[in-house]
Structures are given as C-alpha cells and as structure tokens.
Tab-separated table of N, CA, C and O in Angstrom:
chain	number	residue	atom	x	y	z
J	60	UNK	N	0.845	-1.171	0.000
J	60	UNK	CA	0.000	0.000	0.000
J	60	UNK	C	0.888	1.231	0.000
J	60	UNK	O	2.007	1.158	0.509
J	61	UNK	N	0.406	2.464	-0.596
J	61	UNK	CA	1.146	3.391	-1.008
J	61	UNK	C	0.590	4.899	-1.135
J	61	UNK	O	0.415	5.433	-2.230
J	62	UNK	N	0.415	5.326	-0.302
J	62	UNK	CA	-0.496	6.715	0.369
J	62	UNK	C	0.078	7.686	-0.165
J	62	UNK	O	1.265	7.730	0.159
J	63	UNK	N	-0.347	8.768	-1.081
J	63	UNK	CA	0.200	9.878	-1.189
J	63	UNK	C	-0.588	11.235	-1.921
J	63	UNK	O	-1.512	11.066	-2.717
J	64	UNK	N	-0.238	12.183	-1.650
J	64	UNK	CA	-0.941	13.226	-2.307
J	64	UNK	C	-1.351	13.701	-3.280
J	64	UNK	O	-1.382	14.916	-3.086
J	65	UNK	N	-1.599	13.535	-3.972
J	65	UNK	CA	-2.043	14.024	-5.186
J	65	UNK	C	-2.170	15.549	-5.424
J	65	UNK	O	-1.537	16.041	-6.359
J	66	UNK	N	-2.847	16.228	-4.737
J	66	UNK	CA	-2.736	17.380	-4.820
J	66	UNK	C	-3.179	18.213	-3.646
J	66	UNK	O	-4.227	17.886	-3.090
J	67	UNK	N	-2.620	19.072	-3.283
J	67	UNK	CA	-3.047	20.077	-2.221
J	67	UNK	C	-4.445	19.224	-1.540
J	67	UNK	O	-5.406	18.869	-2.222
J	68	UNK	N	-4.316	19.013	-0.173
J	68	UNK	CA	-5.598	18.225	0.292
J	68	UNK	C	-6.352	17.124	-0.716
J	68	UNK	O	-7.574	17.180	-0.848
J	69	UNK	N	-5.427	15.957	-1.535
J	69	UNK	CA	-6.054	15.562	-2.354
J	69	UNK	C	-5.249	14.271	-2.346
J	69	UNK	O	-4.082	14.248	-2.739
J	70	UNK	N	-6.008	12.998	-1.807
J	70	UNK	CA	-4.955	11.802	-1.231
J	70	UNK	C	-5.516	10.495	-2.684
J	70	UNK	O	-6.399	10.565	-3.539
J	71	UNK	N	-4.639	9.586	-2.400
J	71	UNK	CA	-4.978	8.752	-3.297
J	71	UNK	C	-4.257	7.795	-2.451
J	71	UNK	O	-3.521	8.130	-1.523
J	72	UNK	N	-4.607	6.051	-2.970
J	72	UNK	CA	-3.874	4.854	-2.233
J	72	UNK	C	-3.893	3.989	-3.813
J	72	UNK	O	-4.808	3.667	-4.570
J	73	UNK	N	-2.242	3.796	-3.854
J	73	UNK	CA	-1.934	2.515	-4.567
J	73	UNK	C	-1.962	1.183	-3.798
J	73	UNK	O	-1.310	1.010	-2.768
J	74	UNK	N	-2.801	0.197	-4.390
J	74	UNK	CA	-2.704	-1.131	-3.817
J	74	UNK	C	-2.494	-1.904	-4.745
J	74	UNK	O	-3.054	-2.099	-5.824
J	75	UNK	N	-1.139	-2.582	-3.948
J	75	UNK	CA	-0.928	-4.176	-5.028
J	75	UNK	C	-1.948	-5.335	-4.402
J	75	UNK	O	-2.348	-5.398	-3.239
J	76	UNK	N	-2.253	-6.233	-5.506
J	76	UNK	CA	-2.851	-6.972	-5.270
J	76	UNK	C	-2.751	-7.940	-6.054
J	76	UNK	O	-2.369	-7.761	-7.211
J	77	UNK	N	-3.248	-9.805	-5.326
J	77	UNK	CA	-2.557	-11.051	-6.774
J	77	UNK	C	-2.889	-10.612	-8.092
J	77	UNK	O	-2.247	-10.718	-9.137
J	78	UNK	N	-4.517	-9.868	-7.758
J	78	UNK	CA	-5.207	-9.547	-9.183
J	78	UNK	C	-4.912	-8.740	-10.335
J	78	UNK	O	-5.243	-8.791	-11.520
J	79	UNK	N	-3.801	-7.566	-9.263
J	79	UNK	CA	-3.418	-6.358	-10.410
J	79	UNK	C	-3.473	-4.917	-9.279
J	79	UNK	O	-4.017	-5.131	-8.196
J	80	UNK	N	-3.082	-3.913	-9.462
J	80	UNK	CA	-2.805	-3.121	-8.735
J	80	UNK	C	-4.168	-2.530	-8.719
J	80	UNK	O	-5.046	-2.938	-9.479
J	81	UNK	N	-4.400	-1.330	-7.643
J	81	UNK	CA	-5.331	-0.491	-7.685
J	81	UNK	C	-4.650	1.086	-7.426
J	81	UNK	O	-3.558	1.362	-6.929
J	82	UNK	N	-5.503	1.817	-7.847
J	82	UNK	CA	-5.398	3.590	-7.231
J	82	UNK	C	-6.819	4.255	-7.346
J	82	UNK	O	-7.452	4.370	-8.396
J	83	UNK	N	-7.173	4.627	-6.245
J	83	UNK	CA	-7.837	4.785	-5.687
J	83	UNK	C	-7.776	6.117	-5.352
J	83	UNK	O	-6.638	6.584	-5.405
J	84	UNK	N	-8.772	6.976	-4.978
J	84	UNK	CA	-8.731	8.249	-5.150
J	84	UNK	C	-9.512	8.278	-3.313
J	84	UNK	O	-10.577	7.671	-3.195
J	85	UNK	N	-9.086	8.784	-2.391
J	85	UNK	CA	-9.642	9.076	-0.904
J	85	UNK	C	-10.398	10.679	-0.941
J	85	UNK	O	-10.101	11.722	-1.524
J	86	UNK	N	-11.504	10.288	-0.017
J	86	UNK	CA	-12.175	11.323	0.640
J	86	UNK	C	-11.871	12.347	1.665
J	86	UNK	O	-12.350	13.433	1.990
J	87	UNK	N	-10.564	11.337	2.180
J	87	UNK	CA	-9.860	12.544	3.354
J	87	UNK	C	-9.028	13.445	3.071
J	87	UNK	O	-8.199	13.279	2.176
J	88	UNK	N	-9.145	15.105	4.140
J	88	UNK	CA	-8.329	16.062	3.466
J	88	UNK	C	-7.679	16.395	4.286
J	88	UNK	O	-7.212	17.525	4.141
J	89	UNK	N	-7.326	15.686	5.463
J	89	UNK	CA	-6.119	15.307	6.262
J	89	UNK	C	-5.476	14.638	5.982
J	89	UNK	O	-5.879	14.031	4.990
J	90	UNK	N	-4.174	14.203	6.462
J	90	UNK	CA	-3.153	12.813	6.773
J	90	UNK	C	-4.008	11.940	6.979
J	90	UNK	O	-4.448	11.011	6.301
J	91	UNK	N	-4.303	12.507	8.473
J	91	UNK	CA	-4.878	11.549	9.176
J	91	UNK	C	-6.344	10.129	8.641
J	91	UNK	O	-6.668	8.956	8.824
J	92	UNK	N	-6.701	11.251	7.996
J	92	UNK	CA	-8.309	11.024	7.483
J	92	UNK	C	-7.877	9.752	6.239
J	92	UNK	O	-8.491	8.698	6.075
J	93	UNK	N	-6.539	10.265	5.391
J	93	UNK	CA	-6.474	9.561	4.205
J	93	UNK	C	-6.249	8.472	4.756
J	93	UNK	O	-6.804	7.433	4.397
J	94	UNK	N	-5.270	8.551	5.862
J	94	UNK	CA	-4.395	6.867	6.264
J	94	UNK	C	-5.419	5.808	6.834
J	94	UNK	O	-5.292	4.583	6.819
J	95	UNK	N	-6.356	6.480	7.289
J	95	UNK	CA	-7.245	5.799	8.114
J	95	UNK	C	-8.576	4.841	6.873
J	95	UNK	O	-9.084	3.721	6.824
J	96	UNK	N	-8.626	5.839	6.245
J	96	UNK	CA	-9.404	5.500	4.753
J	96	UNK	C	-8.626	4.441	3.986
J	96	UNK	O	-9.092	3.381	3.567
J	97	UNK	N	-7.089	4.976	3.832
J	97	UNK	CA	-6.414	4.022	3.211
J	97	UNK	C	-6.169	2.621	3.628
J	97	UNK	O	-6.138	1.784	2.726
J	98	UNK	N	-5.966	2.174	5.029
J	98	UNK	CA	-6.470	0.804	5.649
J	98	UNK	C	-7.755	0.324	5.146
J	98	UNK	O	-7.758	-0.645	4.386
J	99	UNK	N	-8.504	0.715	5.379
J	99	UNK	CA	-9.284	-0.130	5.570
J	99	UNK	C	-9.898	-0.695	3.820
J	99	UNK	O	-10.458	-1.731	3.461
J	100	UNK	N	-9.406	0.709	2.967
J	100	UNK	CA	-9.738	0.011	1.280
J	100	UNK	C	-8.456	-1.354	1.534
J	100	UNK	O	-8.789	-2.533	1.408
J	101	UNK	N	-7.316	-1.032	1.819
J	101	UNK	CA	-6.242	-2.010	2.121
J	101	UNK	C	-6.783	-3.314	2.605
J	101	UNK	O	-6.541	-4.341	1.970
J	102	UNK	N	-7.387	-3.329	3.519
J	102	UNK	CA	-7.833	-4.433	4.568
J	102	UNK	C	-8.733	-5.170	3.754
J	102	UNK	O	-8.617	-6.382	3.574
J	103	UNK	N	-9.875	-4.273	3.120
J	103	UNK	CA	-11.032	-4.999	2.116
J	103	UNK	C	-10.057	-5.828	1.131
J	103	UNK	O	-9.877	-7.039	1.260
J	104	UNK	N	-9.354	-4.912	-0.025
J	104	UNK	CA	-9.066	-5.740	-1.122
J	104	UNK	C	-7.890	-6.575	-0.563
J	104	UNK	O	-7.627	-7.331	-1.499
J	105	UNK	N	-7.251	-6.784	0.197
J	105	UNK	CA	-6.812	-8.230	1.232
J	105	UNK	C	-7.421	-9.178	1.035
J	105	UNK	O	-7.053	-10.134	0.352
J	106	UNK	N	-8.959	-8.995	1.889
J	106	UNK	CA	-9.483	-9.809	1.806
J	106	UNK	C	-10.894	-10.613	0.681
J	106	UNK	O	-11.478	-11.695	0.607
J	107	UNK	N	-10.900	-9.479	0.081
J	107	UNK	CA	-11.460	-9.897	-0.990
J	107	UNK	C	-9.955	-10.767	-2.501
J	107	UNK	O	-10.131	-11.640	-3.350
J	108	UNK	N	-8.895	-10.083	-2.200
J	108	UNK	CA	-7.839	-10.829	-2.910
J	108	UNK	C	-7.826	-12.311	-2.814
J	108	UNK	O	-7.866	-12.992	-3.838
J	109	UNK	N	-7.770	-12.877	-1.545
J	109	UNK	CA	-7.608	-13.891	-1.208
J	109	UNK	C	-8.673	-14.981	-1.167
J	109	UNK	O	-8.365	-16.172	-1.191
J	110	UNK	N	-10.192	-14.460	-1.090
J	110	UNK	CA	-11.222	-14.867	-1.140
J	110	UNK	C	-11.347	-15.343	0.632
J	110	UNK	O	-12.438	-14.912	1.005
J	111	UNK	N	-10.782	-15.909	1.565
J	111	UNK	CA	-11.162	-16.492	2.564
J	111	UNK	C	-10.582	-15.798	3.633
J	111	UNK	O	-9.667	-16.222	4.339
J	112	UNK	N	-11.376	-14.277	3.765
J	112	UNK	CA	-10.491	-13.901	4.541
J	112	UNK	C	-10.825	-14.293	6.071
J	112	UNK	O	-11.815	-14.823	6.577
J	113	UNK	N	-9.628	-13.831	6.599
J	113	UNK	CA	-9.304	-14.265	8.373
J	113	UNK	C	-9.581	-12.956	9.098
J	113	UNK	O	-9.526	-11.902	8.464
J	114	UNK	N	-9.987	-12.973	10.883
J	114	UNK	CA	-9.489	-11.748	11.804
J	114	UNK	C	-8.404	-10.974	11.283
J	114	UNK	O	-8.358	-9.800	10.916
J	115	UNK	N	-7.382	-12.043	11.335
J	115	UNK	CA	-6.088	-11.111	11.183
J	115	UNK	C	-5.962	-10.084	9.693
J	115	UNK	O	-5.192	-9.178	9.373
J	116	UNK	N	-7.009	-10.680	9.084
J	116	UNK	CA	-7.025	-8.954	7.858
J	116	UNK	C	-7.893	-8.224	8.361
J	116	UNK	O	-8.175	-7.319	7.576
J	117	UNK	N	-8.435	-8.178	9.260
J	117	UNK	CA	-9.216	-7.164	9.703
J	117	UNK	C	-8.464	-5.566	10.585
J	117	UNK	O	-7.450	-5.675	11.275
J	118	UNK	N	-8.770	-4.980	10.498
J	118	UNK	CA	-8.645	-3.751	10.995
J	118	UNK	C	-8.666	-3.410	12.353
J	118	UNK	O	-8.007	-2.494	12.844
J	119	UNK	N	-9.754	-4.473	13.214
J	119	UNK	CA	-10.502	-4.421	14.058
J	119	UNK	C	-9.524	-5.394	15.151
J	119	UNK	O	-9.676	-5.219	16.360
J	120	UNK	N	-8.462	-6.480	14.617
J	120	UNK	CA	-7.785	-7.308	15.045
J	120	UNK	C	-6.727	-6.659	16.098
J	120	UNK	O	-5.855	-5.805	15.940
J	121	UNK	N	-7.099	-7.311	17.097
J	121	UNK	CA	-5.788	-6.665	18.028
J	121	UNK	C	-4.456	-7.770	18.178
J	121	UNK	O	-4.454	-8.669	19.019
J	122	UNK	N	-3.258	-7.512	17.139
J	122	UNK	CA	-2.605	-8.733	17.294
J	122	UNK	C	-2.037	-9.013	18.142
J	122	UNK	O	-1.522	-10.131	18.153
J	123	UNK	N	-1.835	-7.940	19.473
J	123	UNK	CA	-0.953	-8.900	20.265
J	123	UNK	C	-2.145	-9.519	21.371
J	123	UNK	O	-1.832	-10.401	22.171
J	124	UNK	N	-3.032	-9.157	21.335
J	124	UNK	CA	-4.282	-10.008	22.766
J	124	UNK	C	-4.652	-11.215	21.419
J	124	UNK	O	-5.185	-12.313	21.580
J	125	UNK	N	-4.315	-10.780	20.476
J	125	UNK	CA	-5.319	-12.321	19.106
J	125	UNK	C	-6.267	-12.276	19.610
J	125	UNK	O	-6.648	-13.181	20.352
J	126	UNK	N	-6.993	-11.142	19.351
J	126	UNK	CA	-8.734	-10.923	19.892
J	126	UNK	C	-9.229	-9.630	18.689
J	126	UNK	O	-8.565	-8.884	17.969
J	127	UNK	N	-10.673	-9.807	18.894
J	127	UNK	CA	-11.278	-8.887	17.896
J	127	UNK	C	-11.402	-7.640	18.668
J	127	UNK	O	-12.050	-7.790	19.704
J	128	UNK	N	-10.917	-6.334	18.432
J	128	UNK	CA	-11.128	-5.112	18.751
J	128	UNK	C	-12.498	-4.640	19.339
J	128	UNK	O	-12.740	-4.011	20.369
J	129	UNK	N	-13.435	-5.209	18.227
J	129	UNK	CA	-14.740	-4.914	18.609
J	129	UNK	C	-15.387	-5.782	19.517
J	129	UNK	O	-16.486	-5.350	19.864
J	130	UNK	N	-14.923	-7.342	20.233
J	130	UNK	CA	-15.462	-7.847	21.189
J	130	UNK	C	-16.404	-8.866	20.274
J	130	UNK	O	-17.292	-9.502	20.840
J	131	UNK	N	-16.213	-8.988	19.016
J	131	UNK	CA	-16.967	-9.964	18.312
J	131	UNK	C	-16.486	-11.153	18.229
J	131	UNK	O	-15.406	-11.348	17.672
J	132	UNK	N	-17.317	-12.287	18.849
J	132	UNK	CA	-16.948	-13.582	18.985
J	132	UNK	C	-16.405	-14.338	17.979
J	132	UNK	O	-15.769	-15.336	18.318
J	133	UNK	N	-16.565	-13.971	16.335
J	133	UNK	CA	-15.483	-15.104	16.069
J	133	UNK	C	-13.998	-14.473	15.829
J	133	UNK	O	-13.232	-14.899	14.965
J	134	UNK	N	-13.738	-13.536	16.602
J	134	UNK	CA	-11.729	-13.693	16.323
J	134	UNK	C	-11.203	-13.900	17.800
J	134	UNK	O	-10.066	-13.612	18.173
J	135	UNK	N	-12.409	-14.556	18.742
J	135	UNK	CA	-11.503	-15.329	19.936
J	135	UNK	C	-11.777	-17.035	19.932
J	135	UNK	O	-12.813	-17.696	19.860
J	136	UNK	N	-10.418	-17.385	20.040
J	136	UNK	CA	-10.435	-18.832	19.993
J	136	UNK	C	-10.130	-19.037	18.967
J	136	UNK	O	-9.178	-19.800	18.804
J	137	UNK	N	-10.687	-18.547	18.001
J	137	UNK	CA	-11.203	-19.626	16.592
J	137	UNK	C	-9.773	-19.659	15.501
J	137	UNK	O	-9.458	-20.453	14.614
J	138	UNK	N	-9.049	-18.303	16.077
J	138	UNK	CA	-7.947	-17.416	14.583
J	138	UNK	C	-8.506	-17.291	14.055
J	138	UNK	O	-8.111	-17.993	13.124
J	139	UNK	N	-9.854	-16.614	13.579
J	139	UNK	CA	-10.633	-15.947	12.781
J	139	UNK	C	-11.111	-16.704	11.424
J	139	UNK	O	-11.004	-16.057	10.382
J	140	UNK	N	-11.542	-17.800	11.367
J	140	UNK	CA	-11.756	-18.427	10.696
J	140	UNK	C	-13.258	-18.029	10.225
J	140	UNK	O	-13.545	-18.219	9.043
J	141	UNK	N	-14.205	-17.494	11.088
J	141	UNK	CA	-15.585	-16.757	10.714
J	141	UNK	C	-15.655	-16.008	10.771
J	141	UNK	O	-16.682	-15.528	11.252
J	142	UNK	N	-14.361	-15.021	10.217
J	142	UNK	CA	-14.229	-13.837	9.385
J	142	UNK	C	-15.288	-13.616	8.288
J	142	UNK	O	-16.074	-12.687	8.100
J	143	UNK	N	-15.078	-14.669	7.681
J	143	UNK	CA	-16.227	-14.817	6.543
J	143	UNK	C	-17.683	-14.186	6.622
J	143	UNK	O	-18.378	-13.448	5.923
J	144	UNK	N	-17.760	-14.695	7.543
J	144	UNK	CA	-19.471	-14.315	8.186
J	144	UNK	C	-19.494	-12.858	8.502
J	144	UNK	O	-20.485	-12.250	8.097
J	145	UNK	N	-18.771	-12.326	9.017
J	145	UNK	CA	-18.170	-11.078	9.877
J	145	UNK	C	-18.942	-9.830	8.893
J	145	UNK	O	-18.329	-9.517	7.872
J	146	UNK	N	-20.063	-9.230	9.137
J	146	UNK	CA	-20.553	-7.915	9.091
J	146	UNK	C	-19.344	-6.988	9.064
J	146	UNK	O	-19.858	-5.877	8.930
J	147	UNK	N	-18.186	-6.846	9.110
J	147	UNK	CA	-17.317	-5.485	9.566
J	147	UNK	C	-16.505	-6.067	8.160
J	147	UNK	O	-15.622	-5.275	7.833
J	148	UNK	N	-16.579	-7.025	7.435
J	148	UNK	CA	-16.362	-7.568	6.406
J	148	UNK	C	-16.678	-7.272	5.112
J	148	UNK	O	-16.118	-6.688	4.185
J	149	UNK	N	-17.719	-7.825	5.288
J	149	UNK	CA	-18.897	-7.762	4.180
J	149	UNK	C	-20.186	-7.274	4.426
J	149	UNK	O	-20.828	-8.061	5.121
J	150	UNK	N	-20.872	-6.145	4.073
J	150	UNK	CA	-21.681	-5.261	4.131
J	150	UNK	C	-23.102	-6.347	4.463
J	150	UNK	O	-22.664	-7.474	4.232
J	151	UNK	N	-24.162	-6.437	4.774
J	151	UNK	CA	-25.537	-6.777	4.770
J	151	UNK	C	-26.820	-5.996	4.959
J	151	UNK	O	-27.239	-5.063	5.643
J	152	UNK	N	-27.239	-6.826	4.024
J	152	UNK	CA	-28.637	-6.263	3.742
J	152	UNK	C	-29.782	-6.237	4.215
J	152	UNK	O	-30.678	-5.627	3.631
C-alpha cells in the first residue's frame, strides 16, 4: 500500500494486489483522514484478494491479545476463521 498526495488536500492509495494493482482516489483532506481511509480500502481488497479472509485482515484485530477489537466472537479462539461471516467484512442487507 502506497499513500500519497495528489494534490493540495487531495490523497490517493496505490494497492498491489494477486489480481493487479489499484489507485484509488480518498475522501480525506487530512493525513490523518487519508491513512485511516487508506487501511481499511487495504484491509477490504486483502481480503477480498484472497477470497477467505481471516481476523487477522481485519482492521478491528488486536494482534498482540489475538482478539477482535470490537469484542466480536469469532476472532476469539477460533484465529478468525468466521471472518467470513463477519458484518465489519462484508456489508448486509
């Protein structure tokens, strides 16, 4: 991943990926705002790259407790194997 300005308050994120790269154009007109934006497009096409994703691509993953940030039951015990299922994942309807 590869964060950078584009122009005066104007961020963008390169992502490699198995599939082919991305660039991506961010909404934030901070640092702060872009980097935070830029994870988590990062974190998605991770896990959409790979198709099966785990806790540990999540955002939400706290790696040194190996627990879910948000207190959601499947990234304790399991190593995040019902990531899959995981709403903070994949959007529902």
């Amino acid at each position: 991943m590869v964060l950078y300005e584009e122009n005066e308050n104007s961020w963008r994120v390169k992502i490699k990926t198995k599939d082919g790269k991305l660039n991506l154009p961010l909404t934030g007109k901070t640092l702060e705002e872009a980097v935070l934006q830029a994870e988590y497009l990062y974190a998605d096409a991770r896990a959409i790259s790979q198709g099966l994703p785990k806790c540990v691509d999540c955002l939400h993953w706290l790696i040194i407790k190996a627990e879910c940030g948000l207190g959601l039951p499947e990234g304790k015990g399991s190593g995040g194997v019902f990531a899959k299922d995981c709403a903070c994942f994949w959007a529902r309807n």
